[in-house]
């Protein structure tokens, strides 16, 4: 009886994880750069009640064994790296990556972080930064007097400055 309750409780825990992952995916459906997740489950140990090839009470060899599963557990929560939908914005620094790849972001401790969120801003010194103020790596500085900013399909950044006819 206790074994069956334990097995049922592992199933409930696994289903709780599954529902939590689905709820997190739904809650972040409009988050820029969010990658949905998928839980993966695996069996727990099996208890052998009867081994293959044992003798039955009447002396016959049993061709199949009997195993009793002891439940399930969450093995991993995997990120799904699929291309998201593009949406047109009026911010010239909203950048999308088509295909594989990440933006490199300089973290406060000096390490490099990676993000698919392409909603960038310009800080007070002209650096292109994330919404949290973390600069892109390598750092890109936009001149303060720039009139327009454009980014082409290959990622080249051009700015139009006062007195110029064409972006540079």
CSV table of C-alpha atoms in Angstrom, one decimal:
chain,number,residue,atom,x,y,z
A,1,UNK,CA,0.0,0.0,0.0
A,2,UNK,CA,2.8,2.5,0.9
A,3,UNK,CA,4.6,1.7,-2.3
A,4,UNK,CA,1.5,2.5,-4.4
A,5,UNK,CA,1.0,5.8,-2.6
A,6,UNK,CA,4.7,6.7,-3.2
A,7,UNK,CA,4.4,5.8,-6.9
A,8,UNK,CA,1.2,7.9,-7.2
A,9,UNK,CA,2.9,10.9,-5.4
A,10,UNK,CA,5.8,10.8,-7.9
A,11,UNK,CA,3.3,11.1,-10.7
A,12,UNK,CA,1.6,14.0,-9.0
A,13,UNK,CA,5.0,15.8,-8.5
A,14,UNK,CA,5.9,15.2,-12.1
A,15,UNK,CA,2.5,16.6,-13.3
A,16,UNK,CA,2.9,19.6,-11.0
A,17,UNK,CA,6.2,20.3,-12.7
A,18,UNK,CA,4.6,19.9,-16.1
A,19,UNK,CA,1.8,22.4,-15.2
A,20,UNK,CA,4.3,24.8,-13.8
A,21,UNK,CA,6.4,24.8,-17.0
A,22,UNK,CA,3.3,25.3,-19.1
A,23,UNK,CA,2.2,28.2,-16.9
A,24,UNK,CA,5.6,29.8,-17.2
A,25,UNK,CA,5.5,29.5,-21.0
A,26,UNK,CA,2.0,31.1,-21.0
A,27,UNK,CA,3.0,33.9,-18.6
A,28,UNK,CA,6.0,34.8,-20.8
A,29,UNK,CA,4.4,34.5,-24.2
A,30,UNK,CA,4.9,38.3,-24.8
A,31,UNK,CA,8.4,38.6,-23.2
A,32,UNK,CA,11.0,39.7,-25.7
A,33,UNK,CA,13.5,36.9,-26.5
A,34,UNK,CA,11.7,34.3,-24.3
A,35,UNK,CA,12.4,30.7,-25.2
A,36,UNK,CA,9.7,28.3,-24.1
A,37,UNK,CA,10.6,25.1,-22.1
A,38,UNK,CA,9.5,21.5,-22.1
A,39,UNK,CA,9.9,19.1,-19.2
A,40,UNK,CA,11.3,15.7,-19.7
A,41,UNK,CA,10.5,12.8,-17.4
A,42,UNK,CA,12.1,9.4,-16.7
A,43,UNK,CA,11.2,6.3,-14.9
A,44,UNK,CA,12.4,5.6,-11.4
A,45,UNK,CA,13.8,2.2,-10.5
A,46,UNK,CA,11.9,-1.0,-11.2
A,47,UNK,CA,11.5,-3.6,-8.6
A,48,UNK,CA,11.8,-7.2,-9.9
A,49,UNK,CA,8.9,-9.3,-8.6
A,50,UNK,CA,9.9,-12.3,-10.7
A,51,UNK,CA,13.0,-12.7,-12.8
A,52,UNK,CA,13.0,-14.0,-16.3
A,53,UNK,CA,13.7,-17.7,-16.4
A,54,UNK,CA,12.6,-18.5,-12.9
A,55,UNK,CA,10.7,-21.6,-12.2
A,56,UNK,CA,7.0,-21.5,-11.5
A,57,UNK,CA,5.4,-23.4,-8.6
A,58,UNK,CA,4.6,-26.3,-11.0
A,59,UNK,CA,8.2,-26.5,-12.2
A,60,UNK,CA,7.9,-24.8,-15.6
A,61,UNK,CA,10.4,-22.1,-16.6
A,62,UNK,CA,8.7,-18.7,-16.8
A,63,UNK,CA,9.6,-16.9,-20.1
A,64,UNK,CA,8.9,-13.4,-18.9
A,65,UNK,CA,9.6,-11.6,-15.7
A,66,UNK,CA,7.5,-9.3,-13.6
A,67,UNK,CA,8.7,-5.8,-12.8
A,68,UNK,CA,6.9,-3.1,-10.8
A,69,UNK,CA,7.7,0.5,-11.6
A,70,UNK,CA,8.3,2.8,-8.7
A,71,UNK,CA,7.2,6.1,-10.3
A,72,UNK,CA,8.6,8.9,-12.3
A,73,UNK,CA,10.8,12.0,-11.9
A,74,UNK,CA,11.6,15.1,-13.7
A,75,UNK,CA,14.8,14.4,-15.6
A,76,UNK,CA,15.3,17.9,-17.2
A,77,UNK,CA,13.6,21.0,-18.3
A,78,UNK,CA,14.7,21.7,-21.8
A,79,UNK,CA,14.7,25.1,-23.6
A,80,UNK,CA,13.2,25.0,-27.1
A,81,UNK,CA,15.2,27.2,-29.4
A,82,UNK,CA,12.7,27.9,-32.2
A,83,UNK,CA,12.6,31.1,-34.2
A,84,UNK,CA,10.0,33.5,-32.8
A,85,UNK,CA,7.7,35.8,-34.7
A,86,UNK,CA,9.0,39.2,-35.9
A,87,UNK,CA,7.1,42.3,-35.1
A,88,UNK,CA,7.7,45.8,-36.6
A,89,UNK,CA,8.4,48.5,-34.0
A,90,UNK,CA,9.3,52.2,-34.3
A,91,UNK,CA,12.5,51.8,-32.4
A,92,UNK,CA,15.5,51.7,-34.7
A,93,UNK,CA,17.4,49.7,-32.1
A,94,UNK,CA,14.9,46.8,-31.9
A,95,UNK,CA,17.0,44.1,-33.6
A,96,UNK,CA,15.9,40.5,-34.5
A,97,UNK,CA,18.2,37.6,-35.2
A,98,UNK,CA,17.0,35.4,-38.0
A,99,UNK,CA,18.2,31.8,-37.6
A,100,UNK,CA,20.7,30.7,-34.9
A,101,UNK,CA,22.7,33.2,-32.8
A,102,UNK,CA,22.7,35.4,-29.8
A,103,UNK,CA,23.6,38.9,-28.8
A,104,UNK,CA,26.7,39.2,-26.6
A,105,UNK,CA,26.0,41.2,-23.5
A,106,UNK,CA,28.7,42.4,-21.0
A,107,UNK,CA,27.7,41.4,-17.5
A,108,UNK,CA,28.5,43.5,-14.4
A,109,UNK,CA,31.1,40.9,-13.2
A,110,UNK,CA,33.0,41.1,-16.6
A,111,UNK,CA,31.7,37.9,-18.1
A,112,UNK,CA,29.8,37.6,-21.3
A,113,UNK,CA,26.1,36.7,-21.3
A,114,UNK,CA,24.0,35.8,-24.3
A,115,UNK,CA,20.5,36.9,-25.2
A,116,UNK,CA,18.0,36.7,-28.0
A,117,UNK,CA,16.2,39.7,-26.7
A,118,UNK,CA,16.9,42.5,-29.2
A,119,UNK,CA,15.2,45.5,-27.6
A,120,UNK,CA,18.1,47.9,-27.2
A,121,UNK,CA,18.4,51.5,-26.1
A,122,UNK,CA,21.2,54.2,-26.0
A,123,UNK,CA,22.5,55.2,-22.6
A,124,UNK,CA,23.7,58.7,-21.6
A,125,UNK,CA,27.2,58.0,-22.9
A,126,UNK,CA,26.0,56.8,-26.3
A,127,UNK,CA,26.5,53.1,-25.7
A,128,UNK,CA,23.9,50.6,-27.0
A,129,UNK,CA,22.6,48.8,-24.0
A,130,UNK,CA,19.8,46.4,-22.9
A,131,UNK,CA,16.7,47.5,-21.0
A,132,UNK,CA,18.7,46.6,-17.8
A,133,UNK,CA,21.6,49.0,-18.9
A,134,UNK,CA,24.0,46.2,-19.8
A,135,UNK,CA,26.2,47.1,-22.9
A,136,UNK,CA,26.5,44.9,-26.0
A,137,UNK,CA,29.8,43.2,-26.5
A,138,UNK,CA,31.8,44.5,-28.3
A,139,UNK,CA,30.6,47.9,-27.1
A,140,UNK,CA,29.0,50.1,-29.8
A,141,UNK,CA,28.9,53.8,-29.3
A,142,UNK,CA,26.5,56.0,-31.2
A,143,UNK,CA,27.5,59.7,-31.6
A,144,UNK,CA,25.4,62.0,-29.5
A,145,UNK,CA,24.4,64.3,-32.4
A,146,UNK,CA,23.2,61.5,-34.6
A,147,UNK,CA,19.9,62.3,-36.5
A,148,UNK,CA,19.0,58.7,-37.6
A,149,UNK,CA,20.3,55.2,-36.9
A,150,UNK,CA,19.9,52.3,-39.3
A,151,UNK,CA,21.0,48.7,-39.1
A,152,UNK,CA,21.1,46.6,-42.2
A,153,UNK,CA,20.4,42.9,-42.6
A,154,UNK,CA,24.0,42.0,-42.0
A,155,UNK,CA,24.2,44.0,-38.8
A,156,UNK,CA,26.1,47.0,-40.0
A,157,UNK,CA,25.1,50.2,-38.1
A,158,UNK,CA,25.0,53.5,-39.9
A,159,UNK,CA,24.2,56.9,-38.5
A,160,UNK,CA,23.3,60.2,-40.2
A,161,UNK,CA,24.9,63.2,-38.6
A,162,UNK,CA,24.2,66.9,-39.0
A,163,UNK,CA,25.9,68.2,-42.2
A,164,UNK,CA,26.1,64.8,-43.8
A,165,UNK,CA,24.2,63.8,-46.9
A,166,UNK,CA,24.5,60.0,-46.5
A,167,UNK,CA,24.6,57.8,-43.4
A,168,UNK,CA,28.1,56.7,-42.3
